Structure formats: structure tokens, C-alpha cells
PDB file of C-alpha atoms and ligand atoms in Angstrom:
ATOM      1  CA  MET M   1      -0.168  -0.136  -0.059  1.00 44.00           C
ATOM      2  CA  ALA M   2       2.062   2.614  -1.118  1.00 47.00           C
ATOM      3  CA  ILE M   3       0.387   5.335   0.524  1.00 53.00           C
ATOM      4  CA  ALA M   4       1.227   4.828   4.072  1.00 56.00           C
ATOM      5  CA  ARG M   5       4.666   5.269   2.948  1.00 60.00           C
ATOM      6  CA  GLU M   6       3.967   8.916   2.367  1.00 61.00           C
ATOM      7  CA  GLN M   7       2.029   8.583   6.176  1.00 62.00           C
ATOM      8  CA  VAL M   8       5.254   7.583   7.559  1.00 60.00           C
ATOM      9  CA  TYR M   9       7.168  10.542   6.047  1.00 62.00           C
ATOM     10  CA  PHE M  10       5.035  13.091   7.713  1.00 65.00           C
ATOM     11  CA  THR M  11       4.466  10.845  10.873  1.00 67.00           C
ATOM     12  CA  ALA M  12       8.199  10.914  10.609  1.00 65.00           C
ATOM     13  CA  PHE M  13       9.407  14.592  10.439  1.00 67.00           C
ATOM     14  CA  LEU M  14       6.467  15.503  13.872  1.00 68.00           C
ATOM     15  CA  LEU M  15       8.837  13.090  15.865  1.00 68.00           C
ATOM     16  CA  LEU M  16      11.807  14.491  14.546  1.00 68.00           C
ATOM     17  CA  LEU M  17      11.173  17.814  14.640  1.00 69.00           C
ATOM     18  CA  SER M  18       9.924  17.572  18.481  1.00 66.00           C
ATOM     19  CA  LEU M  19      12.687  16.003  19.490  1.00 62.00           C
ATOM     20  CA  SER M  20      14.451  19.060  18.198  1.00 61.00           C
ATOM     21  CA  GLU M  21      12.643  21.065  20.044  1.00 58.00           C
ATOM     22  CA  LEU M  22      14.634  20.117  22.512  1.00 54.00           C
ATOM     23  CA  ALA M  23      17.496  20.329  21.428  1.00 53.00           C
ATOM     24  CA  SER M  24      17.351  23.155  19.849  1.00 52.00           C
ATOM     25  CA  SER M  25      19.320  26.537  20.347  1.00 50.00           C
ATOM     26  CA  LYS M  26      18.382  29.174  19.440  1.00 52.00           C
ATOM     27  CA  SER M  27      21.382  30.395  16.973  1.00 53.00           C
ATOM     28  CA  ALA M  28      22.142  34.505  17.383  1.00 55.00           C
ATOM     29  CA  THR M  29      23.096  35.297  13.457  1.00 68.00           C
ATOM     30  CA  GLU M  30      21.859  37.948  11.255  1.00 88.00           C
ATOM     31  CA  ASP M  31      20.412  35.182   8.891  1.00 95.00           C
ATOM     32  CA  PRO M  32      16.462  35.210   7.350  1.00 97.00           C
ATOM     33  CA  ILE M  33      14.345  33.006   9.191  1.00 96.00           C
ATOM     34  CA  PRO M  34      11.098  31.037   7.454  1.00 97.00           C
ATOM     35  CA  ALA M  35       8.046  32.431   7.911  1.00 98.00           C
ATOM     36  CA  GLU M  36       6.133  30.961  10.137  1.00 98.00           C
ATOM     37  CA  TRP M  37       2.284  28.936   8.076  1.00 98.00           C
ATOM     38  CA  PRO M  38      -0.612  30.248   8.540  1.00 98.00           C
ATOM     39  CA  HIS M  39      -3.095  29.401  11.435  1.00 98.00           C
ATOM     40  CA  GLN M  40      -5.623  28.603   8.391  1.00 98.00           C
ATOM     41  CA  PHE M  41      -4.702  27.859   4.604  1.00 98.00           C
ATOM     42  CA  HIS M  42      -5.864  25.628   1.833  1.00 98.00           C
ATOM     43  CA  ALA M  43      -1.968  24.444  -0.851  1.00 98.00           C
ATOM     44  CA  LEU M  44      -2.610  22.117  -3.647  1.00 98.00           C
ATOM     45  CA  MET M  45       0.298  20.900  -4.570  1.00 98.00           C
ATOM     46  CA  PHE M  46       1.916  17.776  -6.974  1.00 98.00           C
ATOM     47  CA  MET M  47       4.734  15.862  -5.140  1.00 97.00           C
ATOM     48  CA  ASN M  48       6.731  13.485  -6.924  1.00 97.00           C
ATOM     49  CA  ARG M  49       8.389  10.577  -5.805  1.00 95.00           C
ATOM     50  CA  THR M  50      10.933   9.354  -8.165  1.00 94.00           C
ATOM     51  CA  GLY M  51       9.387   9.667 -10.544  1.00 95.00           C
ATOM     52  CA  ASN M  52       5.548   8.808  -9.404  1.00 96.00           C
ATOM     53  CA  LEU M  53       3.812  11.816  -9.508  1.00 98.00           C
ATOM     54  CA  GLN M  54       0.978  12.859  -6.890  1.00 98.00           C
ATOM     55  CA  LYS M  55      -1.654  16.005  -5.909  1.00 98.00           C
ATOM     56  CA  LEU M  56      -2.337  16.542  -2.547  1.00 98.00           C
ATOM     57  CA  ASP M  57      -4.560  18.807  -0.493  1.00 98.00           C
ATOM     58  CA  LEU M  58      -3.252  20.276   2.507  1.00 98.00           C
ATOM     59  CA  TRP M  59      -5.590  21.512   4.649  1.00 98.00           C
ATOM     60  CA  TYR M  60      -3.496  23.314   7.288  1.00 98.00           C
ATOM     61  CA  ASP M  61      -6.038  24.501  10.188  1.00 98.00           C
ATOM     62  CA  TRP M  62      -3.447  25.017  13.917  1.00 98.00           C
ATOM     63  CA  SER M  63      -6.964  26.554  15.110  1.00 98.00           C
ATOM     64  CA  ASN M  64      -8.674  23.637  15.384  1.00 98.00           C
ATOM     65  CA  GLY M  65      -6.286  21.518  16.132  1.00 98.00           C
ATOM     66  CA  ARG M  66      -6.365  19.526  12.353  1.00 98.00           C
ATOM     67  CA  ASN M  67      -4.400  18.920   9.414  1.00 98.00           C
ATOM     68  CA  PHE M  68      -5.362  17.096   6.200  1.00 98.00           C
ATOM     69  CA  ASN M  69      -3.893  15.339   3.246  1.00 97.00           C
ATOM     70  CA  ILE M  70      -6.259  14.254   0.571  1.00 98.00           C
ATOM     71  CA  ILE M  71      -4.032  12.874  -1.548  1.00 97.00           C
ATOM     72  CA  GLN M  72      -4.846  10.809  -5.027  1.00 97.00           C
ATOM     73  CA  ASN M  73      -1.808   8.604  -7.643  1.00 97.00           C
ATOM     74  CA  GLN M  74      -1.161  10.182 -10.894  1.00 97.00           C
ATOM     75  CA  LEU M  75      -3.990   8.901 -12.758  1.00 97.00           C
ATOM     76  CA  ASP M  76      -5.828   7.030 -10.433  1.00 94.00           C
ATOM     77  CA  HIS M  77      -9.170   7.644  -8.978  1.00 90.00           C
ATOM     78  CA  VAL M  78      -8.128   6.209  -5.819  1.00 92.00           C
ATOM     79  CA  VAL M  79      -8.542   8.735  -3.362  1.00 96.00           C
ATOM     80  CA  THR M  80      -6.922   8.357   0.037  1.00 96.00           C
ATOM     81  CA  TYR M  81      -7.506  10.351   3.073  1.00 97.00           C
ATOM     82  CA  ASP M  82      -4.830  10.985   6.021  1.00 97.00           C
ATOM     83  CA  LEU M  83      -6.519  13.289   8.225  1.00 97.00           C
ATOM     84  CA  GLU M  84      -4.440  14.044  11.711  1.00 97.00           C
ATOM     85  CA  TRP M  85      -6.082  15.562  14.434  1.00 97.00           C
ATOM     86  CA  ASN M  86      -2.950  17.247  17.100  1.00 97.00           C
ATOM     87  CA  ASN M  87      -4.851  14.964  20.342  1.00 96.00           C
ATOM     88  CA  GLY M  88      -2.084  12.316  17.873  1.00 95.00           C
ATOM     89  CA  THR M  89      -4.644  10.025  16.988  1.00 96.00           C
ATOM     90  CA  SER M  90      -4.469   9.705  11.959  1.00 96.00           C
ATOM     91  CA  PHE M  91      -7.351   8.128   9.878  1.00 97.00           C
ATOM     92  CA  ILE M  92      -5.680   7.390   6.413  1.00 97.00           C
ATOM     93  CA  TYR M  93      -8.885   6.180   4.328  1.00 97.00           C
ATOM     94  CA  THR M  94     -10.213   5.381   0.967  1.00 96.00           C
ATOM     95  CA  LEU M  95     -14.057   6.069   0.859  1.00 95.00           C
ATOM     96  CA  ASP M  96     -13.854   3.940  -3.011  1.00 88.00           C
ATOM     97  CA  PRO M  97     -16.895   1.808  -2.813  1.00 89.00           C
ATOM     98  CA  SER M  98     -15.751  -0.880  -3.591  1.00 86.00           C
ATOM     99  CA  HIS M  99     -12.729  -0.852  -1.965  1.00 84.00           C
ATOM    100  CA  PRO M 100     -13.128   1.136   1.783  1.00 92.00           C
ATOM    101  CA  THR M 101     -10.360   1.256   3.944  1.00 95.00           C
ATOM    102  CA  CYS M 102      -8.870   2.530   6.962  1.00 96.00           C
ATOM    103  CA  GLN M 103      -6.102   2.985   9.332  1.00 96.00           C
ATOM    104  CA  VAL M 104      -6.250   4.481  12.282  1.00 96.00           C
ATOM    105  CA  ILE M 105      -2.530   6.236  13.862  1.00 94.00           C
ATOM    106  CA  HIS M 106      -2.006   7.080  17.236  1.00 92.00           C
ATOM    107  CA  VAL M 107       1.505   9.113  17.806  1.00 88.00           C
ATOM    108  CA  GLU M 108       2.514  10.973  20.717  1.00 87.00           C
ATOM    109  CA  VAL M 109       3.065  14.684  18.997  1.00 88.00           C
ATOM    110  CA  GLY M 110       0.178  16.002  17.543  1.00 93.00           C
ATOM    111  CA  ILE M 111       0.370  18.152  13.835  1.00 96.00           C
ATOM    112  CA  LEU M 112       2.666  20.853  12.307  1.00 95.00           C
ATOM    113  CA  ARG M 113       3.046  23.844  14.658  1.00 96.00           C
ATOM    114  CA  PRO M 114       2.744  27.324  12.708  1.00 97.00           C
ATOM    115  CA  ASN M 115       6.809  27.399  14.355  1.00 97.00           C
ATOM    116  CA  TRP M 116       7.716  24.263  12.965  1.00 96.00           C
ATOM    117  CA  LEU M 117      10.655  25.866  11.138  1.00 96.00           C
ATOM    118  CA  ASP M 118      12.147  27.243  14.167  1.00 95.00           C
ATOM    119  CA  GLY M 119      15.576  26.775  14.221  1.00 95.00           C
ATOM    120  CA  ALA M 120      16.447  25.369  11.210  1.00 97.00           C
ATOM    121  CA  THR M 121      19.398  26.324   9.769  1.00 97.00           C
ATOM    122  CA  TYR M 122      20.089  28.905   6.315  1.00 98.00           C
ATOM    123  CA  LEU M 123      21.855  27.688   3.597  1.00 98.00           C
ATOM    124  CA  GLY M 124      21.499  30.759   1.407  1.00 98.00           C
ATOM    125  CA  GLN M 125      19.623  31.976  -1.809  1.00 98.00           C
ATOM    126  CA  GLN M 126      18.466  29.431  -4.741  1.00 98.00           C
ATOM    127  CA  ARG M 127      16.245  29.467  -7.374  1.00 98.00           C
ATOM    128  CA  VAL M 128      13.460  26.662  -7.549  1.00 97.00           C
ATOM    129  CA  ASP M 129      10.394  26.411  -9.863  1.00 96.00           C
ATOM    130  CA  ASN M 130      11.573  29.957 -11.503  1.00 96.00           C
ATOM    131  CA  PHE M 131      11.337  31.467  -8.052  1.00 98.00           C
ATOM    132  CA  LEU M 132      14.539  32.922  -6.504  1.00 98.00           C
ATOM    133  CA  CYS M 133      13.886  31.382  -2.694  1.00 98.00           C
ATOM    134  CA  ASN M 134      15.696  30.805   0.526  1.00 98.00           C
ATOM    135  CA  VAL M 135      16.609  27.751   1.558  1.00 98.00           C
ATOM    136  CA  TRP M 136      16.445  26.275   5.526  1.00 98.00           C
ATOM    137  CA  GLU M 137      17.477  21.865   6.275  1.00 97.00           C
ATOM    138  CA  LYS M 138      15.307  20.763   9.229  1.00 96.00           C
ATOM    139  CA  VAL M 139      16.570  18.433  11.156  1.00 93.00           C
ATOM    140  CA  ASP M 140      18.600  16.726   8.239  1.00 93.00           C
ATOM    141  CA  PHE M 141      14.802  15.724   7.297  1.00 93.00           C
ATOM    142  CA  ILE M 142      12.858  18.378   5.030  1.00 96.00           C
ATOM    143  CA  TRP M 143      14.516  20.901   2.865  1.00 97.00           C
ATOM    144  CA  TYR M 144      12.238  24.353   2.912  1.00 98.00           C
ATOM    145  CA  TYR M 145      12.356  26.509   0.068  1.00 98.00           C
ATOM    146  CA  GLU M 146      10.592  29.773   0.402  1.00 98.00           C
ATOM    147  CA  ASP M 147       9.750  32.763  -2.208  1.00 98.00           C
ATOM    148  CA  VAL M 148      12.099  36.014  -0.924  1.00 98.00           C
ATOM    149  CA  LEU M 149       9.629  38.008  -2.145  1.00 98.00           C
ATOM    150  CA  THR M 150       6.060  36.090  -1.317  1.00 98.00           C
ATOM    151  CA  ARG M 151       8.106  34.794   1.758  1.00 98.00           C
ATOM    152  CA  ARG M 152       5.316  31.300   0.754  1.00 98.00           C
ATOM    153  CA  PRO M 153       5.904  28.616   0.922  1.00 98.00           C
ATOM    154  CA  VAL M 154       7.506  26.453  -2.829  1.00 98.00           C
ATOM    155  CA  LYS M 155       8.851  23.636  -2.599  1.00 98.00           C
ATOM    156  CA  TRP M 156      10.010  20.855  -0.086  1.00 97.00           C
ATOM    157  CA  ILE M 157      12.313  18.061   0.047  1.00 97.00           C
ATOM    158  CA  PHE M 158      12.351  15.178   2.246  1.00 95.00           C
ATOM    159  CA  TYR M 159      15.193  12.835   2.945  1.00 94.00           C
ATOM    160  CA  SER M 160      14.181  10.105   0.854  1.00 93.00           C
ATOM    161  CA  GLY M 161      13.010  12.780  -1.796  1.00 95.00           C
ATOM    162  CA  TYR M 162      10.357  12.667  -1.909  1.00 96.00           C
ATOM    163  CA  THR M 163       9.485  16.783  -2.982  1.00 97.00           C
ATOM    164  CA  ALA M 164       6.963  18.294  -1.969  1.00 98.00           C
ATOM    165  CA  HIS M 165       5.912  21.469  -5.642  1.00 98.00           C
ATOM    166  CA  VAL M 166       3.079  23.827  -3.725  1.00 98.00           C
ATOM    167  CA  MET M 167       1.277  25.017  -6.770  1.00 98.00           C
ATOM    168  CA  THR M 168      -1.094  27.547  -4.331  1.00 98.00           C
ATOM    169  CA  PHE M 169      -1.096  28.319  -1.734  1.00 98.00           C
ATOM    170  CA  GLU M 170      -4.798  30.402   0.079  1.00 98.00           C
ATOM    171  CA  VAL M 171      -3.751  31.426   3.575  1.00 98.00           C
ATOM    172  CA  GLY M 172      -7.653  31.762   5.990  1.00 98.00           C
ATOM    173  CA  ALA M 173      -9.242  28.867   3.049  1.00 98.00           C
ATOM    174  CA  VAL M 174     -10.791  26.538   5.596  1.00 98.00           C
ATOM    175  CA  LEU M 175     -12.577  23.436   5.208  1.00 98.00           C
ATOM    176  CA  GLU M 176     -15.356  22.636   6.070  1.00 98.00           C
ATOM    177  CA  ASP M 177     -16.546  20.775   9.442  1.00 98.00           C
ATOM    178  CA  PRO M 178     -18.750  18.129   8.008  1.00 97.00           C
ATOM    179  CA  ASN M 179     -15.533  17.255   5.668  1.00 97.00           C
ATOM    180  CA  TRP M 180     -13.678  15.888   8.869  1.00 98.00           C
ATOM    181  CA  GLN M 181     -15.427  13.190  10.062  1.00 97.00           C
ATOM    182  CA  ALA M 182     -13.606  10.067   8.973  1.00 97.00           C
ATOM    183  CA  PRO M 183     -15.853   7.427   7.790  1.00 96.00           C
ATOM    184  CA  VAL M 184     -17.760   5.463  10.806  1.00 95.00           C
ATOM    185  CA  TYR M 185     -16.212   2.198   9.352  1.00 95.00           C
ATOM    186  CA  CYS M 186     -12.937   3.862  11.202  1.00 96.00           C
ATOM    187  CA  PHE M 187     -14.434   3.319  14.508  1.00 95.00           C
ATOM    188  CA  SER M 188     -16.189   0.022  13.443  1.00 85.00           C
ATOM    189  CA  GLU M 189     -14.307  -3.210  16.573  1.00 66.00           C
ATOM    190  CA  ASN M 190     -12.554  -5.045  13.519  1.00 55.00           C
ATOM    191  CA  GLU M 191     -10.416  -2.113  12.356  1.00 50.00           C
ATOM    192  CA  LYS M 192      -9.478  -1.120  15.203  1.00 50.00           C
ATOM    193  CA  GLU M 193      -8.145  -4.746  16.189  1.00 42.00           C
ATOM    194  CA  ASN M 194      -6.649  -4.982  12.769  1.00 44.00           C
ATOM    195  CA  ASN M 195      -4.708  -1.733  12.947  1.00 42.00           C
ATOM    196  CA  SER M 196      -2.701  -1.520  16.260  1.00 40.00           C
ATOM    197  CA  PRO M 197      -0.830   1.624  16.329  1.00 42.00           C
ATOM    198  CA  ILE M 198       2.801   1.021  14.530  1.00 40.00           C
ATOM    199  CA  LEU M 199       4.491   4.070  16.111  1.00 38.00           C
ATOM    200  CA  ARG M 200       4.210   4.981  19.721  1.00 33.00           C
ATOM    201  CA  PRO M 201       7.322   6.451  20.939  1.00 32.00           C
ATOM    202  CA  ALA M 202       7.554   5.897  25.176  1.00 30.00           C
ATOM    203  CA  VAL M 203       9.899   8.494  25.293  1.00 28.00           C
ATOM    204  CA  PRO M 204      11.527  11.074  23.594  1.00 30.00           C
ATOM    205  CA  GLY M 205      15.334   8.738  23.935  1.00 28.00           C
ATOM    206  CA  GLY M 206      13.138   5.635  21.912  1.00 28.00           C
ATOM    207  CA  VAL M 207      11.457   7.873  19.142  1.00 31.00           C
ATOM    208  CA  LEU M 208      14.021   7.357  16.754  1.00 31.00           C
ATOM    209  CA  GLY M 209      14.599   3.551  16.968  1.00 28.00           C
ATOM    210  CA  SER M 210      10.238   3.279  16.781  1.00 28.00           C
ATOM    211  CA  LEU M 211      10.126   5.753  13.948  1.00 33.00           C
ATOM    212  CA  MET M 212      13.140   3.636  12.286  1.00 28.00           C
ATOM    213  CA  ARG M 213      10.696  -0.253  12.729  1.00 26.00           C
ATOM    214  CA  GLY M 214       7.811   2.068  12.426  1.00 31.00           C
ATOM    215  CA  ILE M 215       9.527   2.404   9.497  1.00 31.00           C
ATOM    216  CA  SER M 216      10.030  -0.618   8.223  1.00 28.00           C
ATOM    217  CA  ALA M 217       6.586  -1.952   9.078  1.00 29.00           C
ATOM    218  CA  ARG M 218       5.120   0.173   7.086  1.00 34.00           C
ATOM    219  CA  GLU M 219       7.170   0.625   4.349  1.00 32.00           C
ATOM    220  CA  THR M 220       6.799  -3.755   3.186  1.00 27.00           C
ATOM    221  CA  MET M 221       2.733  -3.643   3.506  1.00 28.00           C
TER     222      MET M 221
HETATM  223  C1  NAG R   1      10.281  14.133 -10.805  1.00 78.36           C
HETATM  224  O1  NAG R   1      11.264  12.910  -9.694  1.00 78.36           O
HETATM  225  C2  NAG R   1      12.822  12.460 -10.763  1.00 78.36           C
HETATM  226  C3  NAG R   1      14.277  12.257  -9.583  1.00 78.36           C
HETATM  227  O2  NAG R   1      13.338  11.558  -8.239  1.00 78.36           O
HETATM  228  C4  NAG R   1      12.638  13.313 -11.794  1.00 78.36           C
HETATM  229  O3  NAG R   1      14.234  12.355 -12.597  1.00 78.36           O
HETATM  230  C5  NAG R   1      11.917  13.965 -12.586  1.00 78.36           C
HETATM  231  O4  NAG R   1      12.118  14.898 -13.525  1.00 78.36           O
HETATM  232  C6  NAG R   1      10.399  14.976 -11.668  1.00 78.36           C
HETATM  233  N1  NAG R   1       9.614  14.891 -12.266  1.00 78.36           N
HETATM  234  C7  NAG R   1       8.861  15.917 -12.639  1.00 78.36           C
HETATM  235  C8  NAG R   1       7.459  15.488 -13.520  1.00 78.36           C
HETATM  236  O5  NAG R   1       9.420  16.365 -12.011  1.00 78.36           O
HETATM  237  C1  NAG R   2      -8.567  12.635  18.717  1.00 78.36           C
HETATM  238  O1  NAG R   2      -9.939  13.429  18.606  1.00 78.36           O
HETATM  239  C2  NAG R   2      -9.953  12.613  17.191  1.00 78.36           C
HETATM  240  C3  NAG R   2     -11.931  13.879  16.604  1.00 78.36           C
HETATM  241  O2  NAG R   2     -11.869  14.495  17.731  1.00 78.36           O
HETATM  242  C4  NAG R   2     -10.939  11.579  18.164  1.00 78.36           C
HETATM  243  O3  NAG R   2     -12.161  10.744  16.606  1.00 78.36           O
HETATM  244  C5  NAG R   2      -9.984  10.569  18.110  1.00 78.36           C
HETATM  245  O4  NAG R   2     -11.146   9.532  18.781  1.00 78.36           O
HETATM  246  C6  NAG R   2      -8.740  11.563  19.564  1.00 78.36           C
HETATM  247  N1  NAG R   2      -8.049  10.325  19.615  1.00 78.36           N
HETATM  248  C7  NAG R   2      -8.455  10.791  21.080  1.00 78.36           C
HETATM  249  C8  NAG R   2      -6.389   9.980  21.111  1.00 78.36           C
HETATM  250  O5  NAG R   2      -8.801  10.985  21.924  1.00 78.36           O
END
């Protein structure tokens, strides 16, 4: 199941960031710092994972403690919904009537905070996707490109090469409440039994170990 891998990136990312917050030390340089994420926005993104292209609708809603990745592989009618709550519960499901699926996972960190890029290392300027960008790197996990003029994100790359190109960035756009309801089969007993939590770091020091186990467990799916 290809989609599991994307979920791993987002989840691994959250865990690493929560780790890095413990360890981050503020540098006293004059380097530019990335703009905080608006508390609510909608971004349409094109994703590239070693040549496999995806369309990803990102609905970031910090104000309501929720984040939605709605993902479709190129020319594939199946849409995968990755709904993340700030209490650590994520629902990953499809609504395809012929093949409804749902996985529920629990992690001990919530969604990305608006200031999640704090403490990133500035790498200078680079022209990417035809925009002059400031570039940062955070915890050897993500490279982040922000338009120098508008300070909007243009692109980011996970350590694995999984790349996001930001196509639209609508600040203040909010997805209406009914769309945030996971389908009923996410709450059935069978589903719960079949989908025991995979990523469950016990202590911050154990995060990386859990993470690696989580990744190898899920990448075989
Ligand atoms: C996707 O990424 C691969 C490298 O992993 C690159 O060769 C290819 O040109 C990219 N495709 C698009 C449409 O950007
Ligand atoms: C987190 O919040 C969601 C949405 O309200 C809920 O469905 C889920 O059960 C909650 N998880 C926990 C662990 O409380």
C-alpha cells in the first residue's frame, strides 16, 4: 500500500521535529528565518516520489487542531485521505465504495505547529521552480524553499527525495467541518483490531528507534 509510506514521512517528520525542539539552540546570527505558517491555509501541491507523481490537497488548520492531506496518484481514481488530529490520532482512509479502507494510527505528537521551522539551518538562496528562494534545512530531514519576495513556501524535499511543489497557497482557507468526519468504518471493532498502533514512541530518546521500526514495518505493506 503505497500511501503508507507518505504517512510515514509526515509522521516521522513530526517526531523528529518534536525531538529537535528539545535539542535546538538558538543561533544569534543575522540569517533570515522562515515565515511561520498561517494558522489556516489550503495548498494544492504536486508531489514527486522518484518519478511517481501525486496531487496533494493540504488543509492546514492549526486553529482547530487538525491537518488534512488528501492524496491522489497520477491518473488513479482512488483518493486517500490522511486526517490528522492534534491529539495524535490519524485516520488514513479511502472512500471508494468498492474498496473502503481505514487505518487508525496514534502518535504522541500532534500536528505541525505554525513555527515548526524554528531553528532550521539557513543555506542561502537558490532559484527553484522559477522562484528565487531562501533555503533552510531542518534535522537532516527536510529542505524547505521559500519565495524571497512573498515568503510563501515554493517547495520542500524530504530526505528520501519525496518532493512537494506548492501550486496554490490560499491563506485563511478553511475546509468545512463535515469534511473532517472520518467514515464510520474507521470506528468498527474489526478495524481497531486490524490496525494496532504502529508508531508509539514511549520516551523522546526512543523516538528514533520506534520510528525506524515503524518505517520498516510499514514499507513492507
Ligand atoms: C520527479 O523526480 C525525478 C527524480 O526523482 C525526476 O527525474 C523527474 O524529472 C521528476 N518529475 C517531475 C515531473 O518533476
Ligand atoms: C482525537 O480526536 C479525534 C477527533 O475528535 C477523535 O476521533 C479521536 O478519538 C481522538 N483521539 C484520542 C486518542 O482521544
